Structures are given as C-alpha cells and as structure tokens.
PDB file of C-alpha atoms in Angstrom:
ATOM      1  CA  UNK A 446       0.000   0.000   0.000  1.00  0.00           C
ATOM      2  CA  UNK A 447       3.109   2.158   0.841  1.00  0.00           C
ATOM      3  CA  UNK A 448       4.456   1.599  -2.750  1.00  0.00           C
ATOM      4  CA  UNK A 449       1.222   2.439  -4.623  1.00  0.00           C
ATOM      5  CA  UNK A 450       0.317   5.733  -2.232  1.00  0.00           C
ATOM      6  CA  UNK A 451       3.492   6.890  -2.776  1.00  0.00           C
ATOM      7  CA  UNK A 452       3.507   5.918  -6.295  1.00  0.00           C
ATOM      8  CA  UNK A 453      -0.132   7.810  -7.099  1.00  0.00           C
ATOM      9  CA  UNK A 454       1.249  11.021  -5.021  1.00  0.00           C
ATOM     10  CA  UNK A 455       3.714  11.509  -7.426  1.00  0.00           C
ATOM     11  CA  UNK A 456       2.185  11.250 -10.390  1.00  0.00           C
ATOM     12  CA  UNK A 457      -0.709  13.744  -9.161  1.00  0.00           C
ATOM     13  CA  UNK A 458       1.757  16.029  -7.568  1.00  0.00           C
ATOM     14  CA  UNK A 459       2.225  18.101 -10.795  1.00  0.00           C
ATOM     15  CA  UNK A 460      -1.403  18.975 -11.312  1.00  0.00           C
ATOM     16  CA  UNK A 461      -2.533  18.855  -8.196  1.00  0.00           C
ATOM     17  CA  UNK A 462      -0.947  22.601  -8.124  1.00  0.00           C
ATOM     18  CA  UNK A 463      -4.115  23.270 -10.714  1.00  0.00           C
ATOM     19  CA  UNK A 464      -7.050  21.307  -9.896  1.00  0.00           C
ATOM     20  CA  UNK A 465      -8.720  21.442  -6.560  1.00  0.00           C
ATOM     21  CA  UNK A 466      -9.827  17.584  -7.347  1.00  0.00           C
ATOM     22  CA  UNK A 467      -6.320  16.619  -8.021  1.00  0.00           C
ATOM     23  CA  UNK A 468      -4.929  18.294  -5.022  1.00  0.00           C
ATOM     24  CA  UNK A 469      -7.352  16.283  -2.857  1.00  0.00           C
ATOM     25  CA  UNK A 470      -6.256  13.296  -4.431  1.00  0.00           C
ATOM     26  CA  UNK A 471      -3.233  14.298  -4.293  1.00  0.00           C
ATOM     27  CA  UNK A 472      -3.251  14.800  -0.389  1.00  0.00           C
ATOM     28  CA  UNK A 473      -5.305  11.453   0.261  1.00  0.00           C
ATOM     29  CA  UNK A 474      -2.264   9.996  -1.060  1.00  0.00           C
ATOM     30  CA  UNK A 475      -0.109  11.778   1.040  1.00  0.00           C
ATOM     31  CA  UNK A 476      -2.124  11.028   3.773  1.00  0.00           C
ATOM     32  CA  UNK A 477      -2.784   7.264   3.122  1.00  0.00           C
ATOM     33  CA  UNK A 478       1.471   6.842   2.822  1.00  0.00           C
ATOM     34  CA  UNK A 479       1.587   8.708   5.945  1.00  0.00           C
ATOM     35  CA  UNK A 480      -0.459   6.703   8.068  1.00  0.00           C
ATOM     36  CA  UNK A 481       1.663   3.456   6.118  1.00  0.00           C
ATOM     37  CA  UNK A 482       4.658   5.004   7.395  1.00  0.00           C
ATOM     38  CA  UNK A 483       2.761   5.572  10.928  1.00  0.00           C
ATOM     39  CA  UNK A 484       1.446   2.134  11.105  1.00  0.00           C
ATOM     40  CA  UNK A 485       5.321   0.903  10.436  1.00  0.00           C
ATOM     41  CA  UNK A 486       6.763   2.887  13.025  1.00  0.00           C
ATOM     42  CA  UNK A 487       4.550   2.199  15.714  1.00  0.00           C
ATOM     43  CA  UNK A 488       4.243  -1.329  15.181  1.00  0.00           C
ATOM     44  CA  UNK A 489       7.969  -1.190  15.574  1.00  0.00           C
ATOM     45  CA  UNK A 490       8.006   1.171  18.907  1.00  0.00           C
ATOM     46  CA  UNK A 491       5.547  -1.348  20.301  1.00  0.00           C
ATOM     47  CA  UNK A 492       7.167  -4.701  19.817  1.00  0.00           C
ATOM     48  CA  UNK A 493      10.690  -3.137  20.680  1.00  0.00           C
ATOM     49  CA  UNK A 494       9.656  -0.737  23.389  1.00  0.00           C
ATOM     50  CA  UNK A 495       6.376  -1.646  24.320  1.00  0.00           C
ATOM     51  CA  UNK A 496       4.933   1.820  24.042  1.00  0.00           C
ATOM     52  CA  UNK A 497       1.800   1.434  23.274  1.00  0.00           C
ATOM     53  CA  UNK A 498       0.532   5.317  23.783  1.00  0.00           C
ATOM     54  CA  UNK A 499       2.643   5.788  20.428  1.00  0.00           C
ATOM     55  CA  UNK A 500      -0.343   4.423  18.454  1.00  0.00           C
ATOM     56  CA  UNK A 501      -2.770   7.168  19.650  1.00  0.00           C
ATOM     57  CA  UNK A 502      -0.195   9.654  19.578  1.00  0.00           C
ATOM     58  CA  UNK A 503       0.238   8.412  15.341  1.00  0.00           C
ATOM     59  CA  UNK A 504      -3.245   8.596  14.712  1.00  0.00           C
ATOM     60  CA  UNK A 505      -3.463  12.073  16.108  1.00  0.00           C
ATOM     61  CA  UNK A 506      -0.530  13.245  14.245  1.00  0.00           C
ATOM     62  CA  UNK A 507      -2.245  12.060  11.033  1.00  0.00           C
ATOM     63  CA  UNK A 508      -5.617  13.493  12.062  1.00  0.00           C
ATOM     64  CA  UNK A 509      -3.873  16.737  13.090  1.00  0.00           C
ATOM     65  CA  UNK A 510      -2.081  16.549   9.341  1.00  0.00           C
ATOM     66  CA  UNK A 511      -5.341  15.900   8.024  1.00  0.00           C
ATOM     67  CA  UNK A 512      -7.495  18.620   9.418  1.00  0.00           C
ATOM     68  CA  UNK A 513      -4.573  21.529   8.781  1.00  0.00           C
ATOM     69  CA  UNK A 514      -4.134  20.644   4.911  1.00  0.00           C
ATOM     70  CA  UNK A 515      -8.480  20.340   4.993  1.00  0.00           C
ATOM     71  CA  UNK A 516      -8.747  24.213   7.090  1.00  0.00           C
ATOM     72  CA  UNK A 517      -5.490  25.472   4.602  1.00  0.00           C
ATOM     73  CA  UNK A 518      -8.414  24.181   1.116  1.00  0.00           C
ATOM     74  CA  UNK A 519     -11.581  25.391   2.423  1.00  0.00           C
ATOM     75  CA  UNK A 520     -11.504  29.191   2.295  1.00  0.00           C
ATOM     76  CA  UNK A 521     -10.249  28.529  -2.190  1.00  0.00           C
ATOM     77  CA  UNK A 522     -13.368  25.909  -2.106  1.00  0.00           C
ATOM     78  CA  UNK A 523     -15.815  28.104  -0.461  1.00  0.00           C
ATOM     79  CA  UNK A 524     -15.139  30.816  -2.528  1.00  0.00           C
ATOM     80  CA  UNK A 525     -15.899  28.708  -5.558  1.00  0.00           C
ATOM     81  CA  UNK A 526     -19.156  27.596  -4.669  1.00  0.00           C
ATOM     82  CA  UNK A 527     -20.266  30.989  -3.522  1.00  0.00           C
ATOM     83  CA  UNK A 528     -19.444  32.077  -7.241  1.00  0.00           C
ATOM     84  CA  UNK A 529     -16.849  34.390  -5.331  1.00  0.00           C
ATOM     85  CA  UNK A 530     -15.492  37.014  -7.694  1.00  0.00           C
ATOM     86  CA  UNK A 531     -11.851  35.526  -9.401  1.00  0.00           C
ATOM     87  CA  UNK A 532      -9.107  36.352  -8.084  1.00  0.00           C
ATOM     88  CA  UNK A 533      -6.960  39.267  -9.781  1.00  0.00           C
ATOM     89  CA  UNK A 534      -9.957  40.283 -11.699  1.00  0.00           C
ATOM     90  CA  UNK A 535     -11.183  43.854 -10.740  1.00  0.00           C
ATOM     91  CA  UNK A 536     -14.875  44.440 -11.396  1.00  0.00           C
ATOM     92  CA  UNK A 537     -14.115  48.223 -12.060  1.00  0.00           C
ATOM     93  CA  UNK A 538     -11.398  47.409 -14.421  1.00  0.00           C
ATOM     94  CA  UNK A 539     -13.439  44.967 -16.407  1.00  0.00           C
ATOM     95  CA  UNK A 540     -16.820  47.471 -16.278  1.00  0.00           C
ATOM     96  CA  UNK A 541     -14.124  50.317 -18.155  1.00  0.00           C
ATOM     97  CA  UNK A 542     -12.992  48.102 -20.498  1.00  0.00           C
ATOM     98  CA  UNK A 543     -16.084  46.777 -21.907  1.00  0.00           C
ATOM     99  CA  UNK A 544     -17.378  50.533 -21.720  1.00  0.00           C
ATOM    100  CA  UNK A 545     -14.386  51.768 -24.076  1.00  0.00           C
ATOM    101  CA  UNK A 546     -15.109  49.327 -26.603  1.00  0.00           C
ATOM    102  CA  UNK A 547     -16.862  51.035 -29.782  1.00  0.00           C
ATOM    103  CA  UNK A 548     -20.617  51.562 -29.556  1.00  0.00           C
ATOM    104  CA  UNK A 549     -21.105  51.072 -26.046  1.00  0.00           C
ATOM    105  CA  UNK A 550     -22.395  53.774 -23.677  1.00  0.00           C
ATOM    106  CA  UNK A 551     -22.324  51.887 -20.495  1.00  0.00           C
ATOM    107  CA  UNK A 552     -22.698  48.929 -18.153  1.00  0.00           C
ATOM    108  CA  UNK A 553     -24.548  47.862 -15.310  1.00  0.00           C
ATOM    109  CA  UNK A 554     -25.796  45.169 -13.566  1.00  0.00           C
ATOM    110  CA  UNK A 555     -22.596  43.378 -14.586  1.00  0.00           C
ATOM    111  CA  UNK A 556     -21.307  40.087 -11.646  1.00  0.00           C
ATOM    112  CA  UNK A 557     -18.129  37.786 -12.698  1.00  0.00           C
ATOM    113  CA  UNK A 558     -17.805  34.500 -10.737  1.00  0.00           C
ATOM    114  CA  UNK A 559     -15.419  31.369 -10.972  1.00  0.00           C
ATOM    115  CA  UNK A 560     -17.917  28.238 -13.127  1.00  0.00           C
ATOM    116  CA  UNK A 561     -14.706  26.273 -11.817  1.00  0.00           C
ATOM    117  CA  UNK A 562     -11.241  26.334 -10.976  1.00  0.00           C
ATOM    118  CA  UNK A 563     -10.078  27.223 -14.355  1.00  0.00           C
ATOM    119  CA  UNK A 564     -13.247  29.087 -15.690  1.00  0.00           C
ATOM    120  CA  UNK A 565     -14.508  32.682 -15.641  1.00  0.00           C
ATOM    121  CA  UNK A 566     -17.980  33.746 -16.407  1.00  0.00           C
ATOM    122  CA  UNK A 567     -19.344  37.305 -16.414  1.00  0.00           C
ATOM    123  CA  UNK A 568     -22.926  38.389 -16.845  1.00  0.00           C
ATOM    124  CA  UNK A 569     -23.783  42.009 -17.775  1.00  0.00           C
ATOM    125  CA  UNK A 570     -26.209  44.874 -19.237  1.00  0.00           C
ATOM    126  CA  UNK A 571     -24.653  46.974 -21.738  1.00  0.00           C
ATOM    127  CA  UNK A 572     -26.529  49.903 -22.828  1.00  0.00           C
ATOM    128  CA  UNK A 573     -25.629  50.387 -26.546  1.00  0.00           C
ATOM    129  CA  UNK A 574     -25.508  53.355 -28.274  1.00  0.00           C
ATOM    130  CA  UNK A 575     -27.666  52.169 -31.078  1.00  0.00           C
ATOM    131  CA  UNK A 576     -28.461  48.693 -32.647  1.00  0.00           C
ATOM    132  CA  UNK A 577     -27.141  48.789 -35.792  1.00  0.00           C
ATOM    133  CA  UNK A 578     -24.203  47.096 -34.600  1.00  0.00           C
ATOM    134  CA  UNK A 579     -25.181  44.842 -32.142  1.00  0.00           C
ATOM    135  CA  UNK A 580     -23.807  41.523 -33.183  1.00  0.00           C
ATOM    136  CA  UNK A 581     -20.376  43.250 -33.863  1.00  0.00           C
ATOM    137  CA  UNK A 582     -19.592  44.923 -30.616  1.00  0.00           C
ATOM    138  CA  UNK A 583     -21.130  41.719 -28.420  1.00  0.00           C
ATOM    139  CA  UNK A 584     -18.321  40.006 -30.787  1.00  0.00           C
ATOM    140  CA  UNK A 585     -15.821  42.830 -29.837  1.00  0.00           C
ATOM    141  CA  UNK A 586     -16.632  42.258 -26.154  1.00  0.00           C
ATOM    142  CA  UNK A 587     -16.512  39.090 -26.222  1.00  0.00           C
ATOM    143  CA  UNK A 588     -12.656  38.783 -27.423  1.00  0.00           C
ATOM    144  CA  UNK A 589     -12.012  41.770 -25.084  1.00  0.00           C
ATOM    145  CA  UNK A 590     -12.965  39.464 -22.199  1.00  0.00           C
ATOM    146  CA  UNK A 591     -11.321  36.380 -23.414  1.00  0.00           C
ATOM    147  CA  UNK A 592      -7.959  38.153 -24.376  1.00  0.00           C
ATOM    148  CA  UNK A 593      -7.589  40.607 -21.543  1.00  0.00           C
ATOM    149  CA  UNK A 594      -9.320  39.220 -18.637  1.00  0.00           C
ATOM    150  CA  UNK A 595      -9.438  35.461 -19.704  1.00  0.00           C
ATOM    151  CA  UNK A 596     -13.062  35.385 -18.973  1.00  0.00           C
ATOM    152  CA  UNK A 597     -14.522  32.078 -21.830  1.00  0.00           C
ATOM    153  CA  UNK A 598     -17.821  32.411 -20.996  1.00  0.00           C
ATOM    154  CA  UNK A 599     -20.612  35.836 -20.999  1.00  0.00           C
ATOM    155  CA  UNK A 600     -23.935  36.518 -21.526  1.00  0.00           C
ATOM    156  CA  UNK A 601     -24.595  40.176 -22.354  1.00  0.00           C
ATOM    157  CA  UNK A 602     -28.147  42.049 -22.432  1.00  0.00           C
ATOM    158  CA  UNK A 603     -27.776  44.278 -24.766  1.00  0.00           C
ATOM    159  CA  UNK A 604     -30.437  47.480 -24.206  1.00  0.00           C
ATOM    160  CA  UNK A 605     -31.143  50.816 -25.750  1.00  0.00           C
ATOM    161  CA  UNK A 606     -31.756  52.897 -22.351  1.00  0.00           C
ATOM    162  CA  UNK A 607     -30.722  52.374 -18.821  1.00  0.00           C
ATOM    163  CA  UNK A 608     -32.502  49.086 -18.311  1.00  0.00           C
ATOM    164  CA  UNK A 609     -35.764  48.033 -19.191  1.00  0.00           C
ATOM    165  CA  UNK A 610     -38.730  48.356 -16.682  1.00  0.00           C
ATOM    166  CA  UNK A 611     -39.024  44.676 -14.756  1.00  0.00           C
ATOM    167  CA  UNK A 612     -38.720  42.870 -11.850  1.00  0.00           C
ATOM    168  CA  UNK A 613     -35.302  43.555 -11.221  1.00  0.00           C
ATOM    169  CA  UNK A 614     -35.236  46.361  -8.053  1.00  0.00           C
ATOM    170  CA  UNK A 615     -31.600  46.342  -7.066  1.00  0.00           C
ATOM    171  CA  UNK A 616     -30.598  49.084  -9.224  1.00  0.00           C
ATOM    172  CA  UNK A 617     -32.320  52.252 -10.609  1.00  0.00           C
ATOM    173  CA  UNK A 618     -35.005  52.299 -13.812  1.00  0.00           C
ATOM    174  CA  UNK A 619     -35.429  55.221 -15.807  1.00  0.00           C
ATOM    175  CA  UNK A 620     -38.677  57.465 -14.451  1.00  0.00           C
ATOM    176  CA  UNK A 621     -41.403  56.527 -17.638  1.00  0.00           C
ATOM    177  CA  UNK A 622     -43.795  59.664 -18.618  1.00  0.00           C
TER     178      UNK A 622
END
C-alpha cells in the first residue's frame, strides 16, 4: 500500500498545483502513505519498546495533518461555490474596459464569478448606443474578455436605455412619462 500511495502522489503532484480535485487526491495519497509510514513505526516502537501510547499519539498526528491541509483548502473551495469574484480580476477594471469598446455607452448590472477552478464567467447589461451594430460589438466584447481578462464564458443584455422596466429592483429604472 506504501508503494502504490506513494507511487499515485507523485504522479498527481504536478497537477494537483491546478485542480482542486487533483490536489485532494493528491493529499489522500499523502495522507494514506503517511499513516503506512505511521502504522510501520509504531508497530515497531511497540514490539521493541512496548509503548503502546505511540499508536494514539500516530493517529493524532495524522488526524492533526489531516485537518490543517483540509482548514489550509476550504476558504479557495468556499469561494468557488459561492461564485466568489476571481481572483486578480477587478470588477471596475473589467466594467471600463467593456465601456471603451466602440458603440457602447455603459454597463450595469454586470457580476463575474469562478464556473470552476479554471473558468470565468461574467454576466452584464450593456446599454448600446444604437443597434445597428449589435452583433459586432457583443463580438468585440466578447474577445475583449477572453484576451484581456481570460473570462470564456458571458452573456450580455444588450439594451437601448438604462434598463428596461421589470422585476429587477436592485438598481435604478429610468422614471417613464
């Protein structure tokens, strides 16, 4: 079992520097040749010394091991599933970019979150300054956000005034006559 954990450990230790999944795999590996190597020493402590206590004192070393690499993950992981804003992207930074790109007036309403540990996705109003090119400047801000922000995935709602009268009350509608 030694052989194979510390076999499988290497081979994921590469990626596991990329992938939250691999990383865990990576550290149950770790783990599982750590309590091989635990089980090996205290075995020997207890038929050469007769210290028994060194068994509990193992397993709490390994639990203690366990726990710290577990508390050291979870803040990454929770911000993931909270759709936690990416790291290194600034909201403000991404809001003036898309707003200097040709034809736009201006954003709103616009929220970028992690879909995993390797993929941004952004979702946003943009307030156009006419129509007529539509389908070229959701294409230019599109490859804006790709190339400069390496955001792969966006949906854009594309409007004519400061956002349409609906349900939506978290941010201001234009006063109808």
């Amino acid at each position: 079992a030694l052989v194979v954990d510390v076999f499988t450990a290497v081979l994921t230790y590469a990626e596991s520097k990329k992938s939250m999944n691999i990383k865990a795999a990576f550290l149950h590996n770790v783990t599982d040749a750590l309590a091989s190597i635990g089980v090996i020493v205290t075995g020997a402590l207890i038929l050469w010394y007769d210290w028994i206590w060194t068994d509990a004192a193992m397993t709490l070393v390994i639990s203690g091991y366990v726990l710290w690499q577990s508390i050291r993950e979870m803040p990454k992981v929770i911000h993931l599933l909270m759709e936690g804003t990416p790291e290194g992207i600034e909201i403000e930074e991404v809001e003036k970019a898309i707003e200097e790109v040709e034809g736009v007036k201006s954003t709103h309403h616009l929220h970028i979150w992690q879909l995993d540990e390797n993929r941004d996705a952004l979702e946003a109003h943009v307030v156009l300054e006419g129509r007529e090119r539509m389908d070229e400047v959701k294409f230019a801000i599109k490859e804006l956000l790709l190339e400069k922000f390496q955001i792969s995935h966006s949906t854009l709602e594309f409007e004519d005034n400061h956002c349409q009268i609906g349900r939506e009350t978290d941010h201001d509608h234009p006063k109808m006559s």
